[in-house]
PDB file of C-alpha atoms and ligand atoms in Angstrom:
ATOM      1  CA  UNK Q   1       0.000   0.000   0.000  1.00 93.00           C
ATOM      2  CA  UNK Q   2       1.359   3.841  -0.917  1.00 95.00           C
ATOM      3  CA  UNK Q   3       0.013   6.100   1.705  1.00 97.00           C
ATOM      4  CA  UNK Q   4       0.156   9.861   0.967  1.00 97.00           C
ATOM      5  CA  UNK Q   5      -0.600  11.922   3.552  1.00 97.00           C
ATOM      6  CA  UNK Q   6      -1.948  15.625   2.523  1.00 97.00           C
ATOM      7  CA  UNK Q   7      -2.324  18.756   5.006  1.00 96.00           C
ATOM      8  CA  UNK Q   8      -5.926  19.601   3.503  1.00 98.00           C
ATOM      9  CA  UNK Q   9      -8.942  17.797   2.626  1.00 98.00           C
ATOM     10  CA  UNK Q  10      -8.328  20.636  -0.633  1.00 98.00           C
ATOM     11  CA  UNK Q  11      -4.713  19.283  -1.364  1.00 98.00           C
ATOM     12  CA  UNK Q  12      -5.533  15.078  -0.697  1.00 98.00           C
ATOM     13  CA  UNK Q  13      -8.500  16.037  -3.109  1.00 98.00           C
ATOM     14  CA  UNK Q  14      -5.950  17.370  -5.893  1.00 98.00           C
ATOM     15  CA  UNK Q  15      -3.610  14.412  -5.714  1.00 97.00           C
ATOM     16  CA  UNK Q  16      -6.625  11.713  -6.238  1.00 98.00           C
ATOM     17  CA  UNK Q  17      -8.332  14.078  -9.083  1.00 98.00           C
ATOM     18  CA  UNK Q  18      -4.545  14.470 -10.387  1.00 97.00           C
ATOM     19  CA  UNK Q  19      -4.302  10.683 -10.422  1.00 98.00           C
ATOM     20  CA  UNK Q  20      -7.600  10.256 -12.037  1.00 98.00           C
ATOM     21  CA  UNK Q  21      -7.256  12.224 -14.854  1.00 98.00           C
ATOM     22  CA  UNK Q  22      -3.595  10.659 -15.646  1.00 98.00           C
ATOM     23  CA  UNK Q  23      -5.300   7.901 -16.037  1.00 98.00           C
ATOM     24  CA  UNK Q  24      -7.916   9.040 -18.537  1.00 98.00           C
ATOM     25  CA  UNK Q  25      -4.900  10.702 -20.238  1.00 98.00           C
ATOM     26  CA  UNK Q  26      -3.045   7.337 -20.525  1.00 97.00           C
ATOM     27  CA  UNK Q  27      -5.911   5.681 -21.407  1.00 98.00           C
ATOM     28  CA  UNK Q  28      -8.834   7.600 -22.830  1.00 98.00           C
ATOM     29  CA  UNK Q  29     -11.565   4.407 -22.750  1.00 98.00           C
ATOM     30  CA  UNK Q  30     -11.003   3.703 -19.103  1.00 98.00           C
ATOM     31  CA  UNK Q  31     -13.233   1.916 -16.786  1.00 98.00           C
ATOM     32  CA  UNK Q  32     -13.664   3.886 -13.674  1.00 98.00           C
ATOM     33  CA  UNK Q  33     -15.564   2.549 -10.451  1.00 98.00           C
ATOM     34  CA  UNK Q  34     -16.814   5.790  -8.247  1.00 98.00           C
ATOM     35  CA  UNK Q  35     -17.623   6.636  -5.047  1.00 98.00           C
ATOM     36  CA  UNK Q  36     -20.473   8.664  -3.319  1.00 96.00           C
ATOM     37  CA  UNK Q  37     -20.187  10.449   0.358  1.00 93.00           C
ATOM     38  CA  UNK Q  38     -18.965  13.360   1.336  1.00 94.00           C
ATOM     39  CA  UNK Q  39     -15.006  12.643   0.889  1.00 98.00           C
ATOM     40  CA  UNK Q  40     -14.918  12.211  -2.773  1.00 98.00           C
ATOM     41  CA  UNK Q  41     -16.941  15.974  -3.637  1.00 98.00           C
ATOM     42  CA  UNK Q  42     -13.460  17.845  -4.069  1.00 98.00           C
ATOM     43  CA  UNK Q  43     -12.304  15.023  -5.956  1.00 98.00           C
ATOM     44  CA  UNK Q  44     -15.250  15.297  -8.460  1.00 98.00           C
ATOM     45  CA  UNK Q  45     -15.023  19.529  -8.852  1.00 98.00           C
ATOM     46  CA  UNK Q  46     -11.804  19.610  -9.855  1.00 98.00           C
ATOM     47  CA  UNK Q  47     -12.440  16.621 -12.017  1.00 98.00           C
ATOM     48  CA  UNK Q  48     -15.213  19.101 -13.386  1.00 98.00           C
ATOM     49  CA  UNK Q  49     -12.455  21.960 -13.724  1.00 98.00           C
ATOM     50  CA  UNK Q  50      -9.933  19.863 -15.397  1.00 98.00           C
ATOM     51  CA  UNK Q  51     -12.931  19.090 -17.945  1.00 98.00           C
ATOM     52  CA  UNK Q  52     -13.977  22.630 -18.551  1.00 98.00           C
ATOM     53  CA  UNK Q  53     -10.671  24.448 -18.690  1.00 98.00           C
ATOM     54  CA  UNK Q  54      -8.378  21.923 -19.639  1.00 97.00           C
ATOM     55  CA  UNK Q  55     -10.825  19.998 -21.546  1.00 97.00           C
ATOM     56  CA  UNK Q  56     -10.182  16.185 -19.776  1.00 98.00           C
ATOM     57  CA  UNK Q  57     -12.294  14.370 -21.929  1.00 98.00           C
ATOM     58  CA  UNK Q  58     -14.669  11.445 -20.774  1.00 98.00           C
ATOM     59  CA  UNK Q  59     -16.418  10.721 -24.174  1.00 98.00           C
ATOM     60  CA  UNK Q  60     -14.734   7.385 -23.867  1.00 98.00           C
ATOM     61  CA  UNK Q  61     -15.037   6.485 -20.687  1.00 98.00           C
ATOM     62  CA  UNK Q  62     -16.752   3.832 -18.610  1.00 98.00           C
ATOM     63  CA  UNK Q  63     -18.711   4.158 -14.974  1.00 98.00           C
ATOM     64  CA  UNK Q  64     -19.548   1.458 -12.713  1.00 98.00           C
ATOM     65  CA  UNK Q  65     -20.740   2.378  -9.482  1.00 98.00           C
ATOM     66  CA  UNK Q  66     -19.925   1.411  -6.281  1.00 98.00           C
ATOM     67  CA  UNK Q  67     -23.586   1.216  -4.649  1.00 97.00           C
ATOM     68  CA  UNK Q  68     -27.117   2.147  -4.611  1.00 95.00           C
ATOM     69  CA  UNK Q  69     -29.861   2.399  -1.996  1.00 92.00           C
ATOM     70  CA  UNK Q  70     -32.918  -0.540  -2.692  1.00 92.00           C
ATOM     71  CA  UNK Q  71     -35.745   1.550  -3.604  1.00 85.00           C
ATOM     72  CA  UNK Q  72     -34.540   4.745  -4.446  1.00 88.00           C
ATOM     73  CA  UNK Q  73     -35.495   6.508  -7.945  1.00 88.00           C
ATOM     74  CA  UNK Q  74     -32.246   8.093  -9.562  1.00 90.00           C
ATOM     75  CA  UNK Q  75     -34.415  11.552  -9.011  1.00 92.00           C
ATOM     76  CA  UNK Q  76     -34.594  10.993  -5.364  1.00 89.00           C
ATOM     77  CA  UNK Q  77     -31.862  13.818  -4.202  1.00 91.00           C
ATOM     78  CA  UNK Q  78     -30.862  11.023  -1.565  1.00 90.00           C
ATOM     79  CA  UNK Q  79     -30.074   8.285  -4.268  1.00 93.00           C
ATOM     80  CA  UNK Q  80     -26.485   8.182  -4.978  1.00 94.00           C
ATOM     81  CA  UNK Q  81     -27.101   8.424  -9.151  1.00 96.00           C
ATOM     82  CA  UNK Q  82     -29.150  11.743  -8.094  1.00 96.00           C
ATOM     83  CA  UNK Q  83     -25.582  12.856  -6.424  1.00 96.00           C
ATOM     84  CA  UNK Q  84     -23.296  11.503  -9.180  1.00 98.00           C
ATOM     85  CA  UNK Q  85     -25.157  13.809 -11.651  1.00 98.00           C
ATOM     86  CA  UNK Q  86     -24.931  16.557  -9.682  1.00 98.00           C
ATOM     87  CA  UNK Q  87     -21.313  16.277  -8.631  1.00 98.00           C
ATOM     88  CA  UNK Q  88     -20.018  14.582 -12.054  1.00 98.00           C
ATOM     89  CA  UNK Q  89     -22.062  13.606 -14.601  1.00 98.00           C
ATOM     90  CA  UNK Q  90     -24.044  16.465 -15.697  1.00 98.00           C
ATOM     91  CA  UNK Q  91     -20.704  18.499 -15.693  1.00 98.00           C
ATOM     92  CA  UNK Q  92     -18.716  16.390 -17.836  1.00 98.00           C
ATOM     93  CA  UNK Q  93     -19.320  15.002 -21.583  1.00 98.00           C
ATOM     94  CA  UNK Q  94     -19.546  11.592 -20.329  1.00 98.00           C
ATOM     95  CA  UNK Q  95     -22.297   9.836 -22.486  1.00 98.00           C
ATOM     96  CA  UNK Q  96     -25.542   8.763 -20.570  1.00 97.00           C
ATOM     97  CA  UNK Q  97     -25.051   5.248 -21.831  1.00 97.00           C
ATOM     98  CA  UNK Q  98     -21.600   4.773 -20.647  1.00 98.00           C
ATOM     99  CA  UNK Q  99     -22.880   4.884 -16.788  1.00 98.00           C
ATOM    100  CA  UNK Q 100     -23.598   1.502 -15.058  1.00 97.00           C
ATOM    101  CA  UNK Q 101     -25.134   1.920 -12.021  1.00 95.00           C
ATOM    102  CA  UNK Q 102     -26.285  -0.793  -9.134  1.00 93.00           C
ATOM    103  CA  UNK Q 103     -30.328  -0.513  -9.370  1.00 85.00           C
ATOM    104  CA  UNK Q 104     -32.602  -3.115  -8.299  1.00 70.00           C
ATOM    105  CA  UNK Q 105     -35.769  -4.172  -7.390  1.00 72.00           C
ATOM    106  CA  UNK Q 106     -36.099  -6.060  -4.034  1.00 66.00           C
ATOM    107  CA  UNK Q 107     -37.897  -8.963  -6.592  1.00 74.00           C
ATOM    108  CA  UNK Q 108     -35.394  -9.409  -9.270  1.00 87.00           C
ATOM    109  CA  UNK Q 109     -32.248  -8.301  -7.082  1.00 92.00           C
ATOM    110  CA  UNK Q 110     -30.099 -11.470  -7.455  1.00 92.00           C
ATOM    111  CA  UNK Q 111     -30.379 -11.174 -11.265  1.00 93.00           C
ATOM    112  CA  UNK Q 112     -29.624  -7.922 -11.356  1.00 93.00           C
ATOM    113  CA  UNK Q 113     -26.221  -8.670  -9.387  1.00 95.00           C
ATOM    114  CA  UNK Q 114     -24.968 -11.052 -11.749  1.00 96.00           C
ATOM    115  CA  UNK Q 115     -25.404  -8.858 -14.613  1.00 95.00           C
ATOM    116  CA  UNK Q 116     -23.125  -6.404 -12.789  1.00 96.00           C
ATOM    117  CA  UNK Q 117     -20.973  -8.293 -11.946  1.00 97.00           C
ATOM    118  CA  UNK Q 118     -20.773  -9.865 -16.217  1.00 97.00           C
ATOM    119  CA  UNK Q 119     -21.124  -6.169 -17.236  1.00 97.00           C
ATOM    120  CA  UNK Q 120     -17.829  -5.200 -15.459  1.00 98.00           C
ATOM    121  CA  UNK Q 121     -15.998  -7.958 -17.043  1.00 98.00           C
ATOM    122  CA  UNK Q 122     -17.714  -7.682 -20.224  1.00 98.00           C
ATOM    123  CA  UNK Q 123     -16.356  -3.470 -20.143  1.00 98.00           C
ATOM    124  CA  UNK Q 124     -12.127  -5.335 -19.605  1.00 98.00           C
ATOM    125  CA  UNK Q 125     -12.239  -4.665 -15.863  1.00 98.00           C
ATOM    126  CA  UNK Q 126     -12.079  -1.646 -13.057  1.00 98.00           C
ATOM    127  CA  UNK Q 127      -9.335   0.494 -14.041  1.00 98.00           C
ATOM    128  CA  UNK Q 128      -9.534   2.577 -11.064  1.00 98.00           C
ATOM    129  CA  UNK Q 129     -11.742   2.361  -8.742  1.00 98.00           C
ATOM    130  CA  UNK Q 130     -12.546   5.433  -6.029  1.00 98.00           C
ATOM    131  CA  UNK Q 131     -13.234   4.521  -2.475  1.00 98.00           C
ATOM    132  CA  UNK Q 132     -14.529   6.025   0.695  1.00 98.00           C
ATOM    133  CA  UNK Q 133     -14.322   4.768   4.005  1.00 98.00           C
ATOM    134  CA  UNK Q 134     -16.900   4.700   6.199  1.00 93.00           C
ATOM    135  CA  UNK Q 135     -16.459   5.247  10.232  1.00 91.00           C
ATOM    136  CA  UNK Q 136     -17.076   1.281  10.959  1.00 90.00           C
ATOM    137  CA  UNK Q 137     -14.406   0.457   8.355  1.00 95.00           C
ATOM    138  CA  UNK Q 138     -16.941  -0.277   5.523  1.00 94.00           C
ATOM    139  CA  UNK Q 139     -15.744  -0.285   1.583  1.00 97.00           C
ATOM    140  CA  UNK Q 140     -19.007   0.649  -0.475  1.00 97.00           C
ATOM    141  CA  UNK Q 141     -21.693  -0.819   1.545  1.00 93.00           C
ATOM    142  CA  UNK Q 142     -19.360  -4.200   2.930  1.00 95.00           C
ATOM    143  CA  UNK Q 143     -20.515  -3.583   6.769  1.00 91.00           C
ATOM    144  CA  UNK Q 144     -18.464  -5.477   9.277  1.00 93.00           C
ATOM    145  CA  UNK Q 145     -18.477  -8.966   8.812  1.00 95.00           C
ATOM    146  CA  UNK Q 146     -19.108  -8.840   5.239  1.00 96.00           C
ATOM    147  CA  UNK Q 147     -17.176 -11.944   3.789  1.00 97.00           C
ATOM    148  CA  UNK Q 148     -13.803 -10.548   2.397  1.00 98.00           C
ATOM    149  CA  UNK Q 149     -14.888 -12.844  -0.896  1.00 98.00           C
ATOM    150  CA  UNK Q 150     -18.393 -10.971  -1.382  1.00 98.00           C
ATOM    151  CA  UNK Q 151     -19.296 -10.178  -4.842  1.00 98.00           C
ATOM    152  CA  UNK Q 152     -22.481  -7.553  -5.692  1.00 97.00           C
ATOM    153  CA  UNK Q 153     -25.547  -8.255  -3.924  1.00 96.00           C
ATOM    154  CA  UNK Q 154     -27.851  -6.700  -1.479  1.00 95.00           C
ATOM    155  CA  UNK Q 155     -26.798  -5.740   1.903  1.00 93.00           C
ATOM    156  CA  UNK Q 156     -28.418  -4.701   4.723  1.00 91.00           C
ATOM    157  CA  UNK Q 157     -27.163  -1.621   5.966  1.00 87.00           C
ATOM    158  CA  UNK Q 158     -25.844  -1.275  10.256  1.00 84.00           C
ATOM    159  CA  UNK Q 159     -27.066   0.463  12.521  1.00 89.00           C
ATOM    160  CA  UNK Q 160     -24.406   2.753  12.842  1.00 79.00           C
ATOM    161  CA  UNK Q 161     -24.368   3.263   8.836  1.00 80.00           C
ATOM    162  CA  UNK Q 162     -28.078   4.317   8.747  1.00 89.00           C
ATOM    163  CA  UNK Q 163     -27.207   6.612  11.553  1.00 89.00           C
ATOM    164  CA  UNK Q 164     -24.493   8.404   9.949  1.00 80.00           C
ATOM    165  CA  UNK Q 165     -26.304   8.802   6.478  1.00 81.00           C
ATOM    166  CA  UNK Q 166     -29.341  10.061   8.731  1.00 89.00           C
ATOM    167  CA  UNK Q 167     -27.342  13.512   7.929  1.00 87.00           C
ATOM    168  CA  UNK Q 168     -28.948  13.423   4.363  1.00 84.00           C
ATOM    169  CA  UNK Q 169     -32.280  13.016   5.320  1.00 88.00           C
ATOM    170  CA  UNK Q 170     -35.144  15.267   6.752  1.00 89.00           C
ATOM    171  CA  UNK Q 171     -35.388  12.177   9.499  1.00 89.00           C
ATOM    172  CA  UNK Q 172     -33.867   8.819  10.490  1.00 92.00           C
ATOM    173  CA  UNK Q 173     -37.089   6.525   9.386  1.00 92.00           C
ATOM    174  CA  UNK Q 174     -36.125   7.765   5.969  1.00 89.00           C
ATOM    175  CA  UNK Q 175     -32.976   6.315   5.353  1.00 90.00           C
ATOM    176  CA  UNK Q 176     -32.887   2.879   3.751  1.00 91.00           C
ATOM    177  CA  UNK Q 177     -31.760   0.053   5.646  1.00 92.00           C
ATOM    178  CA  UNK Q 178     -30.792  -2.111   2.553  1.00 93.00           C
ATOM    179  CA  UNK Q 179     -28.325  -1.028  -0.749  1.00 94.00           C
ATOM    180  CA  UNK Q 180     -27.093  -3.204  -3.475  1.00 96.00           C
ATOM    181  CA  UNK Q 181     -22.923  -2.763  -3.418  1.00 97.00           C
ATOM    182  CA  UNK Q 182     -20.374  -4.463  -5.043  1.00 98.00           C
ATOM    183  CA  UNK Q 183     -18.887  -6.625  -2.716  1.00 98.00           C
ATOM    184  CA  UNK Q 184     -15.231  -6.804  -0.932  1.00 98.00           C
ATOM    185  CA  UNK Q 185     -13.714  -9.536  -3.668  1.00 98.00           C
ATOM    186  CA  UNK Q 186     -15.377  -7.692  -6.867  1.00 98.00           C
ATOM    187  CA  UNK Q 187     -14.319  -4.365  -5.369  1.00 98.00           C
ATOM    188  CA  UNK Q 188     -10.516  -6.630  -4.382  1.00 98.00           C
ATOM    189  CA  UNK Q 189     -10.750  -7.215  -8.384  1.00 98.00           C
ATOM    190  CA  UNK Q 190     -10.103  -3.586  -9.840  1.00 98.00           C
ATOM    191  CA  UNK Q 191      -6.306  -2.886 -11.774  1.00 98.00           C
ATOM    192  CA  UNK Q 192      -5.956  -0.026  -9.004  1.00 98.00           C
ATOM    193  CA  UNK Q 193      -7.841   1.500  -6.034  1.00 98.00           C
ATOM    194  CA  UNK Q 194      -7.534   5.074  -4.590  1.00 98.00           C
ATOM    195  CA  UNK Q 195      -8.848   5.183  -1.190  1.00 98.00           C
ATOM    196  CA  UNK Q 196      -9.665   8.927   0.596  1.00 98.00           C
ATOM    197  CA  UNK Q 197     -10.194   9.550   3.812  1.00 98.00           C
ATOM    198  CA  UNK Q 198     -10.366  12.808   5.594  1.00 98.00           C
ATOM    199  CA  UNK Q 199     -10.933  14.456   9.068  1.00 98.00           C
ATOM    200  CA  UNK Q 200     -10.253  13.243  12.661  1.00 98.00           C
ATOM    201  CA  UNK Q 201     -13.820  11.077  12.461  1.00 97.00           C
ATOM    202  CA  UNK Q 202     -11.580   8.854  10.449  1.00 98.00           C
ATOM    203  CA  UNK Q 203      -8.181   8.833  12.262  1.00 98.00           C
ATOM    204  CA  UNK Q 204      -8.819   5.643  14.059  1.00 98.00           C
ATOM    205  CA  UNK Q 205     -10.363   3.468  11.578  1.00 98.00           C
ATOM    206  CA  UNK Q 206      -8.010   4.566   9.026  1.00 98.00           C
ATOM    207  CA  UNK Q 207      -5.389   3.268  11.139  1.00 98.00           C
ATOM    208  CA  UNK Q 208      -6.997  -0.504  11.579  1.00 98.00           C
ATOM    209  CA  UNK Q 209      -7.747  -0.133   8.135  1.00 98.00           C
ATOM    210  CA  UNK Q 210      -4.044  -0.078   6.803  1.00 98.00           C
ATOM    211  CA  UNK Q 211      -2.168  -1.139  10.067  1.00 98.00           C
ATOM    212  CA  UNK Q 212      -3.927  -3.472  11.371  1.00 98.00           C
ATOM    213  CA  UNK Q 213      -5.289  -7.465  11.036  1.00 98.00           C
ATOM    214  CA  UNK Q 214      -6.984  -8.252   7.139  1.00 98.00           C
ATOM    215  CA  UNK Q 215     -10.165  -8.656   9.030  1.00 98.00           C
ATOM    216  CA  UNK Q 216     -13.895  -9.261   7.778  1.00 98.00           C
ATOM    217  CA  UNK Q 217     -14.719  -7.016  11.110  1.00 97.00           C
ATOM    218  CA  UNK Q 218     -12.645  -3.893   9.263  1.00 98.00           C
ATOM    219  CA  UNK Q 219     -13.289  -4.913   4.904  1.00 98.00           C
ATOM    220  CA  UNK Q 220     -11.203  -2.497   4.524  1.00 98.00           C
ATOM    221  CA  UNK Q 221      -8.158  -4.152   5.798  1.00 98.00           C
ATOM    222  CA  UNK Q 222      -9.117  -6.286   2.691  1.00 98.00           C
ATOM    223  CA  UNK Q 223      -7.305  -3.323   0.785  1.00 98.00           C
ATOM    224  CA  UNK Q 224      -3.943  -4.502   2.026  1.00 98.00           C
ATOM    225  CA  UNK Q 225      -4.167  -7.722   0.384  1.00 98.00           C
ATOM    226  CA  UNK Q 226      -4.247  -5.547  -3.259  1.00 98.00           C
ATOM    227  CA  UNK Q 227      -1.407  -5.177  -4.803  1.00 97.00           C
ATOM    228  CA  UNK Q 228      -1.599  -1.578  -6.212  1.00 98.00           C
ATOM    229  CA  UNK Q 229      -3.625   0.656  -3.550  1.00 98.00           C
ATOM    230  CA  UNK Q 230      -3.184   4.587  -3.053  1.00 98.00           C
ATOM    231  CA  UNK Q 231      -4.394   5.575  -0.181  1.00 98.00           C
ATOM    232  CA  UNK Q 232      -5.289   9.556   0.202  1.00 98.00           C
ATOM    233  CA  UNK Q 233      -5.007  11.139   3.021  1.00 98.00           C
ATOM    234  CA  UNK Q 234      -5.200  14.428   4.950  1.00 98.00           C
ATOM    235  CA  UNK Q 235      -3.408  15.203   8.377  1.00 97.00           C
ATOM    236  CA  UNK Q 236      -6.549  14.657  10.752  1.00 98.00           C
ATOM    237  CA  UNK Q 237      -7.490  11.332   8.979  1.00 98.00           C
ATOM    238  CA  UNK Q 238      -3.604  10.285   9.362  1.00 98.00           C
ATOM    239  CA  UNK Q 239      -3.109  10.998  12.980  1.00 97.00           C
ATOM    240  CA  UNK Q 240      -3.033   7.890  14.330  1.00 98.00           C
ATOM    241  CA  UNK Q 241      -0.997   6.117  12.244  1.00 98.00           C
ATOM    242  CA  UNK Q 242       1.948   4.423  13.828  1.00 97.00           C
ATOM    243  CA  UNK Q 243       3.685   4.772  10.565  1.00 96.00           C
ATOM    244  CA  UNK Q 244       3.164   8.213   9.345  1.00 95.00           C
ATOM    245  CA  UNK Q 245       6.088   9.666   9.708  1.00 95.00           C
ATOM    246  CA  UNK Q 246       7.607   6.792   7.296  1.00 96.00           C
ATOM    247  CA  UNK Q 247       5.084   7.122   4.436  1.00 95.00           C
ATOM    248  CA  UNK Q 248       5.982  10.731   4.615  1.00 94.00           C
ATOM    249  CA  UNK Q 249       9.476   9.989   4.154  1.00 93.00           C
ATOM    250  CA  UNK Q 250       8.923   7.183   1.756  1.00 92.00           C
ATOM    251  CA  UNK Q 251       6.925   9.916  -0.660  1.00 89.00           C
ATOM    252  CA  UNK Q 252       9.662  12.531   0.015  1.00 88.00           C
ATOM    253  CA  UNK Q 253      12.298   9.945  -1.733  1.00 92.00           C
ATOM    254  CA  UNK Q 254      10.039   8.941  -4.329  1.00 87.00           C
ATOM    255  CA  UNK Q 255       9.603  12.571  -5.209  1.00 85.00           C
ATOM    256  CA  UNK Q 256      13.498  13.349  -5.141  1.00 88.00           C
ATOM    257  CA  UNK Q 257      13.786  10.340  -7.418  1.00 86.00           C
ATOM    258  CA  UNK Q 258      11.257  11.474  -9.903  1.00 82.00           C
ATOM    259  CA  UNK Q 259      13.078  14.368  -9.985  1.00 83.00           C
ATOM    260  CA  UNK Q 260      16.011  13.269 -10.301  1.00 78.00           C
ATOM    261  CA  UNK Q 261      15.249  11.261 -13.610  1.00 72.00           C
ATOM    262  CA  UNK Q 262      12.537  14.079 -14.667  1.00 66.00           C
TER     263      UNK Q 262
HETATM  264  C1  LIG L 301     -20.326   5.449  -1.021  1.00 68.85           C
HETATM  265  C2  LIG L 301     -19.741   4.344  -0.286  1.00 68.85           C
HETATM  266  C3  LIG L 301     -19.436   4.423   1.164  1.00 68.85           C
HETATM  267  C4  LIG L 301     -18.699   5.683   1.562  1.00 68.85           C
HETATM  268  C5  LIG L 301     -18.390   5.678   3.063  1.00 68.85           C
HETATM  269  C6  LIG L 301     -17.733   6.971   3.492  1.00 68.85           C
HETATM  270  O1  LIG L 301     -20.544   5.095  -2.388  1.00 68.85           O
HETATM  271  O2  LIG L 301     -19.535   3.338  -0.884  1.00 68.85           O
HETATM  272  O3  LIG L 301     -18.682   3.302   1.528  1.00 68.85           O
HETATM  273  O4  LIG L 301     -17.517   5.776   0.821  1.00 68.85           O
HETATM  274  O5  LIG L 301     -19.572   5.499   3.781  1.00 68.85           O
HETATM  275  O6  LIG L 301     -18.655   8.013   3.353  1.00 68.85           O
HETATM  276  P1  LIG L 301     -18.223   9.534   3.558  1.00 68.85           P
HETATM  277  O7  LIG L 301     -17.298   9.868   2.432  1.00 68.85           O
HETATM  278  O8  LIG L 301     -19.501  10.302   3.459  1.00 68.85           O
HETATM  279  O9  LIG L 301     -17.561   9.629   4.880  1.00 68.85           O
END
């Protein structure tokens, strides 16, 4: 795992939008796997900025998304497609078709997994896929105790998940307790994954995360057993790792190198 630690939630934001849009530059047809939350808004305006004044083009590109709530119509302004149009897709010249996104109907929901699952195969593969982490330690909507195998299917969200989404929501009863995700092995599956993480909320779980046991109590632990992670992150999310003053260092003499041969 590379660990960069940033000051800012603004500066960790420019190095994962930086390393996004190399990669649409090196490969204009990408498959990208995205994110919704809070963390990865910065992320998605300067992707935005890059589009409209240094024209980053995603004509060519692929989406798959990392979850969806059961139920929830892509115009509800709680549904995660309602927030990746607002944050990404209605700013960029992505084509409508191109977006794959993790519906389903409580009836048909098992179907509807395994096409995802063929569809992201059939597309070559994640290229890069964006990921938050929630305060429990969960990668998209792979709660604690989610099997570190999982592939897309419905989940039924925690306690402590429904509670900290309640934020979006004009009252607790409102927020769905069940999502379809991608689960911990499809997500484990991607070329390259660029976790964020960002404020002193998620200091501690950031540290079991990447320092700690590979646990199914912590699926994101699972991200240590990838061989090409970046994880993002700024100075409150970083403060308890044991470590930090060594992935400073180690991105200090990677730098020097670079420039070096640059
Ligand atoms: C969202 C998702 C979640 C979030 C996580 C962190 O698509 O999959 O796992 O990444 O809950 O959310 P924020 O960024 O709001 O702290």
């Amino acid at each position: 795992m590379e660990v960069i630690i940033r000051e800012t939630y603004d500066e960790m934001s420019q190095v994962a939008a930086r390393m996004i849009s190399d990669q649409l530059l090196r490969k204009p047809n990408s498959v990208l796997g995205l994110a919704t939350g809070s963390t990865p808004i910065a992320v998605y305006r300067e992707l935005v900025r890059l589009h409209r004044e240094e024209g980053l083009d995603f004509s060519q590109i692929k989406t798959f998304n990392l979850d969806e709530y059961l139920g929830l119509a892509p115009t509800h302004p709680q549904s995660y497609r309602y927030f990746m149009n607002n944050h990404l897709f209605d700013h960029v010249n992505i084509p409508r078709g191109n977006i794959r996104f993790p519906y389903g109907h409580a009836h048909a929901v098992e179907t509807f997994c395994e096409w995802y699952e063929a569809e992201i195969e059939r597309c070559g593969g994640i290229d890069i896929q964006l990921l938050g982490v929630g305060t429990d330690g969960h990668i998209a909507f792979n709660e604690p105790g989610s099997s570190l195998g999982s592939r897309t299917r419905l989940k039924t969200l925690t306690e402590q998940t429904v509670r900290d989404n309640a934020r979006f929501f004009d009252d607790i009863d409102q927020v769905p307790r069940f999502a379809i995700t991608m689960g911990v092995g499809t997500i484990l599956e991607s070329k390259k994954i660029c976790v964020l993480a960002s404020g002193m909320g998620k200091a501690d779980i950031v540290a079991q995360a990447i320092e700690g046991p590979v646990t199914a109590s912590v699926t994101a632990s699972a991200l240590q057993l990838h061989r090409d992670v970046v994880v993002i992150v700024d100075a409150d999310a970083a403060c308890k790792l044991a470590r930090a003053d060594y992935y400073r260092w180690v991105h200090d003499q990677k730098s020097r190198l670079h420039q070096r041969d640059g």
